[in-house]
XYZ file of C-alpha atoms in Angstrom:
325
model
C -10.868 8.406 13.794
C -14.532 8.996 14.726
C -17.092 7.893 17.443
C -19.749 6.003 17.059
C -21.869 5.425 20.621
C -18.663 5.766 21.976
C -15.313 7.918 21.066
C -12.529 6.866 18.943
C -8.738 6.382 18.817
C -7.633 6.688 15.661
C -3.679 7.519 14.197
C -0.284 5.766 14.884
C 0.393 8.003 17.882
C -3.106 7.261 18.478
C -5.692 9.392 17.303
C -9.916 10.233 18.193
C -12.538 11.515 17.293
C -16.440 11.174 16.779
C -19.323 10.039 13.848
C -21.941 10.414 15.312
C -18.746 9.666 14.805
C -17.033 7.192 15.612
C -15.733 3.592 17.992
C -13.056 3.134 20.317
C -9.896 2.819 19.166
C -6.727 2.203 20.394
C -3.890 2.578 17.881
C -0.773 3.750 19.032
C 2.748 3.631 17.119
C 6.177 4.615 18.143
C 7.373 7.946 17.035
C 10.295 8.364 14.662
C 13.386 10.783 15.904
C 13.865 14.333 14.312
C 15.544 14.557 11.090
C 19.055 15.078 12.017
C 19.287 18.204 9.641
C 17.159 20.651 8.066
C 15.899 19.940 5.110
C 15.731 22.933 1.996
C 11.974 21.961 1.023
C 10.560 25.676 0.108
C 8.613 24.638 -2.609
C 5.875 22.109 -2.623
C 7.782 21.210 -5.756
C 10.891 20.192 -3.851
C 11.335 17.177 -2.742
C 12.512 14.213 -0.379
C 14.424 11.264 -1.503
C 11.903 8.203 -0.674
C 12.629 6.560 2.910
C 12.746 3.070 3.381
C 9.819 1.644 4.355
C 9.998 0.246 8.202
C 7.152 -2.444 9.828
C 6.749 -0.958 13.272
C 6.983 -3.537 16.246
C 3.054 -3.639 16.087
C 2.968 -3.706 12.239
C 5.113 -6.530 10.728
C 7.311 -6.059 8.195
C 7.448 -3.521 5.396
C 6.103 -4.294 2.387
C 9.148 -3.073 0.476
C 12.477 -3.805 2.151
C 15.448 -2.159 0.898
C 18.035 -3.582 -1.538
C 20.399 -6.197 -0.526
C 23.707 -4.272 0.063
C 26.548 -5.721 -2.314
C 24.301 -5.686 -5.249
C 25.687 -4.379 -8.510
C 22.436 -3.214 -9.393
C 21.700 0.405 -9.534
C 18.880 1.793 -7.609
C 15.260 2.205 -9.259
C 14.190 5.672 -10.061
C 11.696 6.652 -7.268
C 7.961 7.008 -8.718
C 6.531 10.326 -8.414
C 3.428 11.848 -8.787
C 1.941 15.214 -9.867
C 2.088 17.701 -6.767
C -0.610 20.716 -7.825
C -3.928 21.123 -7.208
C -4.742 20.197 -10.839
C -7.967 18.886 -12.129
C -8.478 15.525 -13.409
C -5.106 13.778 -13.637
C -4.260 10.198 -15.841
C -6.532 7.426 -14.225
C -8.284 9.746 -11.656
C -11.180 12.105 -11.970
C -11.354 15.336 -9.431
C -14.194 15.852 -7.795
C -13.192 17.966 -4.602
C -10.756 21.489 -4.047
C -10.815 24.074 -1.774
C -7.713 26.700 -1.813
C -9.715 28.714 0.857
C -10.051 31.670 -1.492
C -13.146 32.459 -0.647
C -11.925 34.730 2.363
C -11.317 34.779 5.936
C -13.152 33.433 8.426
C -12.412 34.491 12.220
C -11.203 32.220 15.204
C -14.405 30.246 16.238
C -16.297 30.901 13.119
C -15.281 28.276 10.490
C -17.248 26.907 8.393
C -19.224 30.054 8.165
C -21.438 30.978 5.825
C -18.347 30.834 3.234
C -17.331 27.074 3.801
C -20.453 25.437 5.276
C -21.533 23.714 2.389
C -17.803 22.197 1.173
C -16.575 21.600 5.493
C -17.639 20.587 8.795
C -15.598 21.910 12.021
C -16.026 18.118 12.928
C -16.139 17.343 16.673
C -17.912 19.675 18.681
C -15.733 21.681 21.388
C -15.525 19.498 24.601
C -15.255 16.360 22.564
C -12.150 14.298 23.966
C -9.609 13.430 21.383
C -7.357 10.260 21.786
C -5.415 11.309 24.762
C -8.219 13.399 26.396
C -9.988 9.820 26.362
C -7.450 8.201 28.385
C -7.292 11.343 30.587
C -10.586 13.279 30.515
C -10.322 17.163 30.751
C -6.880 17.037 29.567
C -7.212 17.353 26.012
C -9.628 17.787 23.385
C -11.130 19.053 20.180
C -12.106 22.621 20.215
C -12.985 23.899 16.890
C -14.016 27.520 18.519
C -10.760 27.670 19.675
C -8.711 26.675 17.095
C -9.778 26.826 13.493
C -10.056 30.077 11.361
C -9.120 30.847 7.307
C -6.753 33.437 7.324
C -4.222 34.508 4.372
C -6.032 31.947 1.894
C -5.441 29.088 4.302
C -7.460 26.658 7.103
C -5.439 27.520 10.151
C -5.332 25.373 13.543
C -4.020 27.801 16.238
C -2.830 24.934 18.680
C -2.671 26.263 22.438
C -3.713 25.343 26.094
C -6.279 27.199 27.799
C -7.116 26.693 31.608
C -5.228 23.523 30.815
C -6.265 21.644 28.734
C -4.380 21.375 25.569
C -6.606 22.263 22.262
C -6.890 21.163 18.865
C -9.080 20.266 15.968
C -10.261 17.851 13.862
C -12.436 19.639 10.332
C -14.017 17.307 7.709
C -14.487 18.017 3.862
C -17.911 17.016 2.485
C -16.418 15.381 -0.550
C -19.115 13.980 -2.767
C -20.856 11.100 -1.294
C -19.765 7.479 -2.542
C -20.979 5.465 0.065
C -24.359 3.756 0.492
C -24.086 1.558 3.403
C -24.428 4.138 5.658
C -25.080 7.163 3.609
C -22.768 9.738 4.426
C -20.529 12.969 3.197
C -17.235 12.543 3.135
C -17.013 8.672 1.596
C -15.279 7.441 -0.966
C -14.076 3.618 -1.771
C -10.294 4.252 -3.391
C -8.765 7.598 -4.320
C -6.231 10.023 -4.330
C -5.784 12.708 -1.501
C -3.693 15.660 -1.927
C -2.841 18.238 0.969
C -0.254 21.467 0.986
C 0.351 22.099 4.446
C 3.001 23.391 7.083
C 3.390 23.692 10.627
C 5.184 25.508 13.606
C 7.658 22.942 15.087
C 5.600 22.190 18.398
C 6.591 19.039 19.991
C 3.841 17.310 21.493
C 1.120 18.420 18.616
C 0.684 16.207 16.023
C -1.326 15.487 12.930
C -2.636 12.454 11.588
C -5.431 12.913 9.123
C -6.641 9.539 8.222
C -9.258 7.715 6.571
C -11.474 6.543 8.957
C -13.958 3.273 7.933
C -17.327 4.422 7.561
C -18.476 1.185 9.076
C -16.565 2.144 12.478
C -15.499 -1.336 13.260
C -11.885 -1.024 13.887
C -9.090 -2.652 13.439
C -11.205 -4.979 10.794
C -12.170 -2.254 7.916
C -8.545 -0.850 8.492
C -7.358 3.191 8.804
C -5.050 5.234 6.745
C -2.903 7.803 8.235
C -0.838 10.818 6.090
C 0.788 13.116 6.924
C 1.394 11.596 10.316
C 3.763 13.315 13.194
C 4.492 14.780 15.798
C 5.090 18.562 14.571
C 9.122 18.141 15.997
C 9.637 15.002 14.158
C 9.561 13.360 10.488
C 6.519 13.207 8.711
C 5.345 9.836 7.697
C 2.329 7.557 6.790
C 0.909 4.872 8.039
C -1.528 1.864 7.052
C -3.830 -0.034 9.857
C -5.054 -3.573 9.178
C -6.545 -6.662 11.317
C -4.070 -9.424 12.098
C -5.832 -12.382 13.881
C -8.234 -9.798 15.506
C -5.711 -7.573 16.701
C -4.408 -3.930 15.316
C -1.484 -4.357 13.222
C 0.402 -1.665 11.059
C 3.136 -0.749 8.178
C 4.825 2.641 8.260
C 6.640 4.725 5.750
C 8.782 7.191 7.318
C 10.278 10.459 5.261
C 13.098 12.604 6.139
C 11.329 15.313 6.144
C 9.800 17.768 9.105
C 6.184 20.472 8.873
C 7.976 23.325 9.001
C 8.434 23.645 5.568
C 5.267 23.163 2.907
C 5.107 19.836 1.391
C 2.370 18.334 -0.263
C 1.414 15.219 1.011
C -0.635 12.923 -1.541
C -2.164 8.950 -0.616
C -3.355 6.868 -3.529
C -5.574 4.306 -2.478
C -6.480 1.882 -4.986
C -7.386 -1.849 -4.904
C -4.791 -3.681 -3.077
C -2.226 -1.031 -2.309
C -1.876 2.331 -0.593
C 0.961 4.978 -1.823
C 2.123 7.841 -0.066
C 4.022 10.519 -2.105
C 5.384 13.271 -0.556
C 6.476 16.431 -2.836
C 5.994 14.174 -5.452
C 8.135 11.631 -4.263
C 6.914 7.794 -3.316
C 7.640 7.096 0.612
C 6.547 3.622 -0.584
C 3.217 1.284 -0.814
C 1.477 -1.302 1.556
C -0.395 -3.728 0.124
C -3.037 -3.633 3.110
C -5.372 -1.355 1.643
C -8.886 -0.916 3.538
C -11.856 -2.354 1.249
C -14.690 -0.908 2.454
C -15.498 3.139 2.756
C -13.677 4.997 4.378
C -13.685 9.038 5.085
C -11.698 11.786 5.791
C -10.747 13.570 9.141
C -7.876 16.291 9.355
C -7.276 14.890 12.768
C -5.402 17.976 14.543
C -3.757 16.631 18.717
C -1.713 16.570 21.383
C -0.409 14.238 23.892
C 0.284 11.246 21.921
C 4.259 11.393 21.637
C 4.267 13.369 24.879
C 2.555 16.533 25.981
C 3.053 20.058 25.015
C 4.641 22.858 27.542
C 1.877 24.760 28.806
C 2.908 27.959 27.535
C 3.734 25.982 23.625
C 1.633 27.579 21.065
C 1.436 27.511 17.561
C 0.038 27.379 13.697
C -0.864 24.166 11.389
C -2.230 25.853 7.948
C -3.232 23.847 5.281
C -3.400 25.769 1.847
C -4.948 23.087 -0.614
C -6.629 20.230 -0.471
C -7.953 18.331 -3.453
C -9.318 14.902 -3.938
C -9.648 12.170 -6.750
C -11.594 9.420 -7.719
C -10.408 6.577 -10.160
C -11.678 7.756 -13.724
């Protein structure tokens, strides 16, 4: 999410930040459980058999229920999707990758003169993320703290310090598609790809989201993948207005950070898909229709708060981005 005059809550857990950046926001969806065994997902190539999608209490119903049971039919094949860092791919043109190749940068110095013109550290260190806004001086967004490229990867060293509990919230500068406001970072409809992994550290989360460029939440909507609390399931999540209110659809996986996955969202007229290793977790038909941007939304405190002493890693490896050829 982003602030506007006023901080954000963005996310299904909730979720903040700012745009100048961006309004308040108060989104908050129930956590799914652990998966109740490890999963082997080495590869970004490997991966999960699709979940049913489930409405959340706040969201409705899913837009694809599972199958009547009793049915003689046999199951569809799941779709699946392309999961490297390609270039342009059938019915999408690329126009942003970063593989963090261009070397390290040390804690507290990203962007740097390396990444400066392709990433913003986003929120400045202080800035309250969605929990730290409910409880001020808690928790917050400290990109000095946190966010260094180290072994070809953006890495989010999630700690407490003097407690308050840290993380991080970067922004690409994809290639601006937006008009009304002018911005980096805006696209209306395309494809997101991420590699990424994560310590198991219960209490962080990610949820890095499209965000509506207009700020006026829940109207212009929100897009959240991969979503989770780093000791649960990874899943995805699509915010919409119902009768003025926030409302939400969720596609859970079976799958948990600690192995890389690539998560991929296709957002095209109409529908959102979230893939993950290649794999379809399912589609909501409440896509946003206005522009929207990207945040790699980094917390804590959403799904309960980190022990004081819990630290940890988020790296992200890839990221690349399409727009419909």
């Amino acid at each position: 999410m982003v602030l506007v005059s006023a901080l954000a809550l963005a996310g299904c857990g909730s979720d903040a930040a700012p745009r100048g950046e961006r309004p308040l926001f108060t989104s908050v969806s129930p956590s799914p459980a652990a998966p109740s065994a490890a999963q082997p997902t080495g590869s970004p190539s490997t991966g999960s058999q699709p979940a049913v999608p489930t409405g959340s209490a706040e969201g409705g119903a899913a837009t694809e229920p599972a199958p009547r049971s009793g049915t003689s039919q046999a199951p569809l094949p799941a779709r699946t999707t392309d999961v490297s860092m390609t270039a342009n791919l059938p019915g999408w043109k690329q126009v942003f990758v970063e593989d963090f190749s261009a070397g390290d940068v040390p804690l507290g110095g990203f962007p740097g003169p390396l990444y400066s013109a392709r990433w913003s550290a986003g929120y400045k260190d202080g800035t309250p993320d969605t929990a730290g806004q409910k409880n001020p001086g808690k928790t917050g967004y400290y990109p000095s703290k946190v966010l260094s490229v180290r072994n070809g990867s953006l890495d989010w060293y999630l700690h407490t310090e003097n407690g308050i509990t840290m993380g991080a919230a970067p922004m690409p500068k994809i290639p601006n598609a937006s008009s009304n406001p002018p911005r980096d970072n805006s696209l209306l409809y395309g494809r997101y790809s991420v590699r990424y992994r994560a310590d198991a550290l219960p209490g962080f989360k990610t949820a890095w989201l499209l965000w509506p460029d207009s700020g006026v939440w829940p109207r212009d909507g929100e897009v959240d993948f991969p979503e989770g609390d780093l000791a649960k399931i990874i899943y995805g999540a699509v915010h919409y207005d119902r009768n003025g209110a926030d409302a939400f659809e969720k596609l859970d996986s079976d799958q948990s950070v600690t192995s890389w996955h690539v998560a991929t969202m296709e957002w095209s007229p109409g529908r959102i898909e979230f893939f993950l290793d290649g794999r379809s977790l399912g589609v909501s038909t409440k896509a946003p229709t206005t522009p929207m941007h990207l945040i790699l939304q980094t917390e804590s405190c959403l799904t309960g708060c980190p022990a004081p002493e819990a630290q940890g890693h988020v790296s992200l490896d890839w990221i690349s981005v399409w727009v419909p050829a």
